[in-house]
Coordinates of C-alpha atoms in Angstrom, one line a residue:
X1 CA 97.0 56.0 167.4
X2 CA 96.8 54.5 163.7
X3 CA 94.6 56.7 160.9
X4 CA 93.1 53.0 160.5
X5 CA 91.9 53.4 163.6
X6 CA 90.0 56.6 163.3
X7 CA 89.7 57.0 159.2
X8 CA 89.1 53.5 157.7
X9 CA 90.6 53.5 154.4
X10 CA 87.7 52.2 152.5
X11 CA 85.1 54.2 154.5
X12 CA 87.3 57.7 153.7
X13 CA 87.9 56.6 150.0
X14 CA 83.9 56.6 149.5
X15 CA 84.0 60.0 151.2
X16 CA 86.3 61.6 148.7
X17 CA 84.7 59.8 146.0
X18 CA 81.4 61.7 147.3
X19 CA 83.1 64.7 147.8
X20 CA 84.6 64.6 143.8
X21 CA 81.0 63.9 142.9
X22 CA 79.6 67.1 144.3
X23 CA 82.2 69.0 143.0
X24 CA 80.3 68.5 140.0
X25 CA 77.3 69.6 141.2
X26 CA 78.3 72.4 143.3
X27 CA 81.2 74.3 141.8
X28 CA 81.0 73.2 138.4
X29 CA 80.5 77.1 137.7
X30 CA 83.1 79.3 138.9
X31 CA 81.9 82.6 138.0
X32 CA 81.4 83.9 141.8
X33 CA 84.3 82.9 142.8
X34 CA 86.3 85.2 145.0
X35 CA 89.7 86.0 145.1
X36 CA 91.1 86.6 148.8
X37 CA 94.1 87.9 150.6
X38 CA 96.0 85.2 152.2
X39 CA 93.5 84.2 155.5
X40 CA 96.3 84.4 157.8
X41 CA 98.3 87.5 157.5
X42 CA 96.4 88.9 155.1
X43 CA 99.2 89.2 152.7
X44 CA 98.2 89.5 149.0
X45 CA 101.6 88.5 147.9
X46 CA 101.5 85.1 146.5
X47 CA 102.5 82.5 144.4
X48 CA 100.9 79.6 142.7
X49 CA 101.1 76.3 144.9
X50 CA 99.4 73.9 143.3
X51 CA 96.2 72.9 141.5
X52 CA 93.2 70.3 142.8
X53 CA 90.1 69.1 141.2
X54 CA 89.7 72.6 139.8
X55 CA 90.3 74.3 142.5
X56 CA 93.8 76.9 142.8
X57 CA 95.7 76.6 145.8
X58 CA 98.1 80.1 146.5
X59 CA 101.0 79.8 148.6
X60 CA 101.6 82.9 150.8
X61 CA 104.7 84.7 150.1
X62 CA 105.0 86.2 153.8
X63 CA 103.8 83.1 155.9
X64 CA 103.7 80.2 153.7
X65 CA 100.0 79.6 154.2
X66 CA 98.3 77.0 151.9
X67 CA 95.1 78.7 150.5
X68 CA 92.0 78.0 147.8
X69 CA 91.8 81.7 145.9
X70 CA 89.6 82.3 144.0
X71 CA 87.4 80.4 146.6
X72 CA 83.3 79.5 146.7
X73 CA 81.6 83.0 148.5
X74 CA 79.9 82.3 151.8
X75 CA 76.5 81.3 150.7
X76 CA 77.6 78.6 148.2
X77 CA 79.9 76.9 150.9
X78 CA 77.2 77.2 153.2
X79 CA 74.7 75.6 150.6
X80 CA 77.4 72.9 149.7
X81 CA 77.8 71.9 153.9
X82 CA 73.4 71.8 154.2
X83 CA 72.8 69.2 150.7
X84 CA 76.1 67.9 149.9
X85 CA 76.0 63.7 149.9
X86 CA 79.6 63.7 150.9
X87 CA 79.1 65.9 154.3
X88 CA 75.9 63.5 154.5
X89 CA 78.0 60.7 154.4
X90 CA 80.4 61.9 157.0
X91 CA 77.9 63.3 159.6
X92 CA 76.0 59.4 159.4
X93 CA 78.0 56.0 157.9
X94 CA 81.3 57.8 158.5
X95 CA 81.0 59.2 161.9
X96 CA 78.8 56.4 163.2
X97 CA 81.4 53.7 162.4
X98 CA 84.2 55.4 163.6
X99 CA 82.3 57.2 166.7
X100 CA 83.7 55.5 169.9
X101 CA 87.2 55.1 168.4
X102 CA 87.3 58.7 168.2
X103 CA 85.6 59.1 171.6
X104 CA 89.0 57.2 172.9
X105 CA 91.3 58.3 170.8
X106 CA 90.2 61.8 170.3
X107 CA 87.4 62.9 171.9
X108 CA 88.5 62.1 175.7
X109 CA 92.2 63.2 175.3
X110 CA 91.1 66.7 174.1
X111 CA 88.6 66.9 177.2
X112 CA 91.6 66.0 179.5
X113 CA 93.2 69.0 177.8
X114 CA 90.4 71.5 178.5
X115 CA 90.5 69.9 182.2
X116 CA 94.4 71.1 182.2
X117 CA 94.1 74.9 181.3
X118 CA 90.8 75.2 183.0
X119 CA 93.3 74.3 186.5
X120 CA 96.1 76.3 185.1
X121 CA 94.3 79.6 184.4
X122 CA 92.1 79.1 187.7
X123 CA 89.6 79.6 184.6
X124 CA 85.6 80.5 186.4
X125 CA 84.5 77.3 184.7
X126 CA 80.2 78.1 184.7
X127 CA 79.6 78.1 180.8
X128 CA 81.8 75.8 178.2
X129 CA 81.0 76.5 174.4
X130 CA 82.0 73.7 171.9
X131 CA 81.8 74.8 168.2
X132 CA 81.1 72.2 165.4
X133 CA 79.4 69.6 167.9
X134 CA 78.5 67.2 165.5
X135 CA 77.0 63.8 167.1
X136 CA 78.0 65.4 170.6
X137 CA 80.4 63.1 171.7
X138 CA 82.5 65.8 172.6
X139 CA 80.2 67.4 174.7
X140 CA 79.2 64.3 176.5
X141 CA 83.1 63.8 177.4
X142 CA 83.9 67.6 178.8
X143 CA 80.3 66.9 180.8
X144 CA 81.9 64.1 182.7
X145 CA 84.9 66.5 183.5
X146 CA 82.2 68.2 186.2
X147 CA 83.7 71.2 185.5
X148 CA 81.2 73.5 184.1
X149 CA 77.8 74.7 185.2
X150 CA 76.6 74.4 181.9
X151 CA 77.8 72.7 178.8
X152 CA 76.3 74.3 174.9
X153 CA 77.0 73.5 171.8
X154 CA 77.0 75.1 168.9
X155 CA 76.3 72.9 165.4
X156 CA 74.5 74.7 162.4
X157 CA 73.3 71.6 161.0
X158 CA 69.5 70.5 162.3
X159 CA 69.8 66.9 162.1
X160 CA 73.4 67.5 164.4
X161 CA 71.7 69.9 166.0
X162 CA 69.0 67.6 167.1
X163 CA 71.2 64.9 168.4
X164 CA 72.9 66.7 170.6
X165 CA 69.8 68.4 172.3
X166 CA 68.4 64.4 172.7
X167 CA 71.8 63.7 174.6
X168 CA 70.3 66.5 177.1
X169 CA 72.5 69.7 175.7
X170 CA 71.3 73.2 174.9
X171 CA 72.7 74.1 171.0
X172 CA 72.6 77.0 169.1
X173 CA 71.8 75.7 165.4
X174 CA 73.5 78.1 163.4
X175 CA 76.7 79.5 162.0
X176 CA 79.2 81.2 165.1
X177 CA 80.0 84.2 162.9
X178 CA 75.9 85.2 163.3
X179 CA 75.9 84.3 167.1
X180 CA 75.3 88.2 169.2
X181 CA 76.9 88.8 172.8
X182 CA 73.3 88.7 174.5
X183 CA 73.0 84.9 173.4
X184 CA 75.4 83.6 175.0
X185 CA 78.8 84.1 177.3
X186 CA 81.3 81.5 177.9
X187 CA 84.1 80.7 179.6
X188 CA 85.8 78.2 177.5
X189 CA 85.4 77.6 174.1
X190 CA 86.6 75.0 171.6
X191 CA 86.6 74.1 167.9
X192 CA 87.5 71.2 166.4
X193 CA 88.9 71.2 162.3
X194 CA 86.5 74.2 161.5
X195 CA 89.2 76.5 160.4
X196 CA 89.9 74.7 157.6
X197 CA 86.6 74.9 155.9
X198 CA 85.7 78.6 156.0
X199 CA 85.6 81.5 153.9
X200 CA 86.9 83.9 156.5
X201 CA 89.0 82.3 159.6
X202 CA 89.7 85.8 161.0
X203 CA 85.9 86.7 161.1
X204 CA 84.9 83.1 162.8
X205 CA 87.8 84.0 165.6
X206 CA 86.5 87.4 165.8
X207 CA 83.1 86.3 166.3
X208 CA 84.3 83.5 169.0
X209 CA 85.0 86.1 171.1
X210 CA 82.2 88.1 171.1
X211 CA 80.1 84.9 172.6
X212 CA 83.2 84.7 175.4
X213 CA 83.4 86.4 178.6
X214 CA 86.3 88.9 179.3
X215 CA 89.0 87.0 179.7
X216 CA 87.7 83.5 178.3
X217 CA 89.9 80.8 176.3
X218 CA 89.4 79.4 173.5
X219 CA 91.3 75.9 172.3
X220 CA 90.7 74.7 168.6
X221 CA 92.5 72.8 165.8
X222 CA 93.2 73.0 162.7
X223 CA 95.3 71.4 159.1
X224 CA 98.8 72.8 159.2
X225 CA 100.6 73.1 155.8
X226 CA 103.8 73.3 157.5
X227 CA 103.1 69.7 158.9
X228 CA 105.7 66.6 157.7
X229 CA 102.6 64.7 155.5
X230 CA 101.6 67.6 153.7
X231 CA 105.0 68.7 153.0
X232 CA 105.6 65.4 151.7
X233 CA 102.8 64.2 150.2
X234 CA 101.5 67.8 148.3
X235 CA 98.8 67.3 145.5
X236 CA 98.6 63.9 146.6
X237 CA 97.8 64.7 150.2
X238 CA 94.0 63.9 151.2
X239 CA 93.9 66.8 153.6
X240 CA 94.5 68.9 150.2
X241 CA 91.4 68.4 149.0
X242 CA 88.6 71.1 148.1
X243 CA 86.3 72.3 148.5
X244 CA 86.1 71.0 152.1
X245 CA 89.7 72.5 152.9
X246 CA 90.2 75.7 151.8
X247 CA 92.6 76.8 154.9
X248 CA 95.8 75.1 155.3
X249 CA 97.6 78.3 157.5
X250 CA 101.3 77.7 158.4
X251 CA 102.3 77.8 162.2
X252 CA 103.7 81.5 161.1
X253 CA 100.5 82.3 159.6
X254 CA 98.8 81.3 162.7
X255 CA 100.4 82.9 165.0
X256 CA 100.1 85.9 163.0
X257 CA 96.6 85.0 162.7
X258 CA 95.3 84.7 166.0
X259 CA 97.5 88.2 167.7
X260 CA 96.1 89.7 164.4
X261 CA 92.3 89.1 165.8
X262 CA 93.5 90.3 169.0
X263 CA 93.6 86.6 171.5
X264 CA 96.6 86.5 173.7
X265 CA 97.8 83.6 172.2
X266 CA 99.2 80.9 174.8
X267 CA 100.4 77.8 173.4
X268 CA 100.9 76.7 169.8
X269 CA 102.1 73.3 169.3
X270 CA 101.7 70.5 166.5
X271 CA 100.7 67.4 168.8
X272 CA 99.8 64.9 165.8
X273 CA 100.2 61.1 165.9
X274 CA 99.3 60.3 162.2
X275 CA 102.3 62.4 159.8
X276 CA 104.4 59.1 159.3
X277 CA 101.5 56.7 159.8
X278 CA 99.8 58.7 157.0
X279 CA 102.5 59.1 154.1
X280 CA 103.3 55.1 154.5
X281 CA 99.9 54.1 153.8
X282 CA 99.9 56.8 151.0
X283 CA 102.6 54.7 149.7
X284 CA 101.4 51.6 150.2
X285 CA 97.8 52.2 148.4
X286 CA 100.1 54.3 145.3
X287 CA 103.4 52.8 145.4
X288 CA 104.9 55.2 142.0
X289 CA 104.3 58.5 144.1
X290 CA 107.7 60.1 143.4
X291 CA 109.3 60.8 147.5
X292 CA 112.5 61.2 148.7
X293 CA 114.9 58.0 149.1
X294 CA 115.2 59.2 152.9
X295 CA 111.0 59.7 153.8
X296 CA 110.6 56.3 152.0
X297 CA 113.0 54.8 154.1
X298 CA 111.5 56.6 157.4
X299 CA 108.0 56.2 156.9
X300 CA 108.5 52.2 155.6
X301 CA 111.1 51.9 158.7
X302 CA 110.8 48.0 160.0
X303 CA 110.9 49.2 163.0
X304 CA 107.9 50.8 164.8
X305 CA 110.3 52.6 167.5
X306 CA 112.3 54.1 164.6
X307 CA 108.7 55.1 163.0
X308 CA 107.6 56.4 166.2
X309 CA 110.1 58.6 167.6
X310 CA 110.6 60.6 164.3
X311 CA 106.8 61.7 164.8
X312 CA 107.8 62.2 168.4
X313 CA 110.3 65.0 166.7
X314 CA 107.9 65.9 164.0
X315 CA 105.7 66.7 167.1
X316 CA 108.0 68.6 169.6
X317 CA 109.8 70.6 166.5
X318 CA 106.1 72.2 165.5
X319 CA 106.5 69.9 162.3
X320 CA 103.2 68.1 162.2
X321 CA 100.5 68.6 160.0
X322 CA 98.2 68.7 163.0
X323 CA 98.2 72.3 164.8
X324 CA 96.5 73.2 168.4
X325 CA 95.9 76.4 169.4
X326 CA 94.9 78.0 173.0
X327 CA 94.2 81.6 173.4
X328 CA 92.8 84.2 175.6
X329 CA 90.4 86.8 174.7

């Protein structure tokens, strides 16, 4: 997989033009801004890590977790994801131009995954839960898998919402942190780069688990800082980029995390494609970014093999910017 393939350059560059454009508009005033712990371990020993678009960045000094503090409080992030044009742009020109390259590349592979536990657990497979559902696509794929007896998804934004009920699946349109036990029990659960943008990642996996049965699993993803492109990259990383990400946990953190909001956690890996992809077309589109003589000679490697097997290690060391995550409530 290539990040050409599922994050044109040109399309993504209009996104984070958007997204600098409502940073005017939506967090030009800072005065509600609330300091947190570190959303990992909870830690509030920290140190500066770096400084975005306005927006502070604390580096935890326990776990190493990547974090915005003083952040946006609930109700303005919430506001920002209903009327911002960037999250417009991402949820129609973005997502419809890229949407069956993810299916392939994405969207299909992670269903194969869900397929995998379900058969390893001996998991009851009757009711599947997919957070964040967007355009549905992910729910269509996990439908083919004739698993589950039913298929939901949950996707707080009504014109998301709305596709996915006309693709013939039932959706709860609002936030998982208000969904109650008597709504809805699954057996399988999954969210896809949510973590990233909330206020509170320990209350969003707490609430997961209220909707889940005794018992139930829950698979997401998430932005590691830990991971080789981030590392590398730093302030000039595009997954550092508020006020969409303000949680970029460590594989520490997370593990911390997750027992910490009492899952059994069961696997933990980093099973990114994109790390070395990523930082050579960072260099190729801004050539003067200062890197070491080593990653520049890595990442612009004539040889694809060379290029390839070092994000094969990146991958099985837990080194990739790209974390997955299966639990068990």
């Amino acid at each position: 997989m290539k990040e050409s393939e599922i994050r044109p350059q040109a399309l993504f560059d209009e996104y984070l033009a958007l997204a600098r454009k409502d940073l005017e508009q939506f967090f030009s005033d800072k005065s509600s801004f609330v300091e947190v712990p570190c959303p990992a371990c909870g830690s509030d020993c920290s140190e500066s890590g770096l400084e975005k678009l306005g927006f502070k960045y604390r580096s935890c000094s326990e776990c190493q977790s990547l974090y915005v503090s003083p952040r946006p409080p609930t109700h303005l992030i919430e506001t920002y994801y209903r009327e911002g044009e960037a999250v417009k742009f991402w949820a129609t020109d973005f997502f419809k131009q890229t949407a069956e390259a993810r299916r392939e590349q994405i969207f299909r592979p992670r269903a194969r995954v869900v397929a995998e536990w379900v058969g390893r657990c001996g998991l009851s497979a009757d009711v599947f839960v997919d957070v964040g559902s967007g355009y549905g696509i992910f729910l269509e794929e996990v439908a083919r898998l004739g698993l589950f007896e039913e298929v939901w998804g949950i996707e707080p934004a009504p014109n998301l919402a709305a596709v996915c009920r006309d693709k013939g699946f039932s959706i709860l349109e609002k936030p998982a942190e208000s969904i109650k036990s008597d709504e809805l029990q699954g057996a399988f659960a999954t969210a896809f780069e949510v973590l990233e943008h909330l206020f509170d990642p320990a209350l969003f996996l707490q609430s997961v688990a209220n909707f889940l049965k005794p018992g139930g699993m829950f698979l997401f993803t998430t932005l590691t800082v830990t991971g080789f492109d981030i590392q590398v990259l730093w302030e000039h990383a595009k997954a550092v980029h508020p006020p969409h990400h303000l949680n970029l946990i460590s594989v520490q953190g997370m593990a911390q995390l997750v027992e910490r909001c009492g899952w059994h956690l069961l696997e933990l890996s980093t099973p990114g494609e994109l790390d070395v992809d990523i930082v050579r077309n960072t260099l190729l589109e801004n050539p003067d970014i200062h890197l070491p003589r080593f990653v520049r000679q890595i990442v612009s490697h004539p040889d694809e093999q060379v290029r390839n097997a070092f994000q094969k290690f990146l991958e099985m060391n837990r080194l990739s910017s790209h974390i997955r995550v299966v639990s068990r409530a």
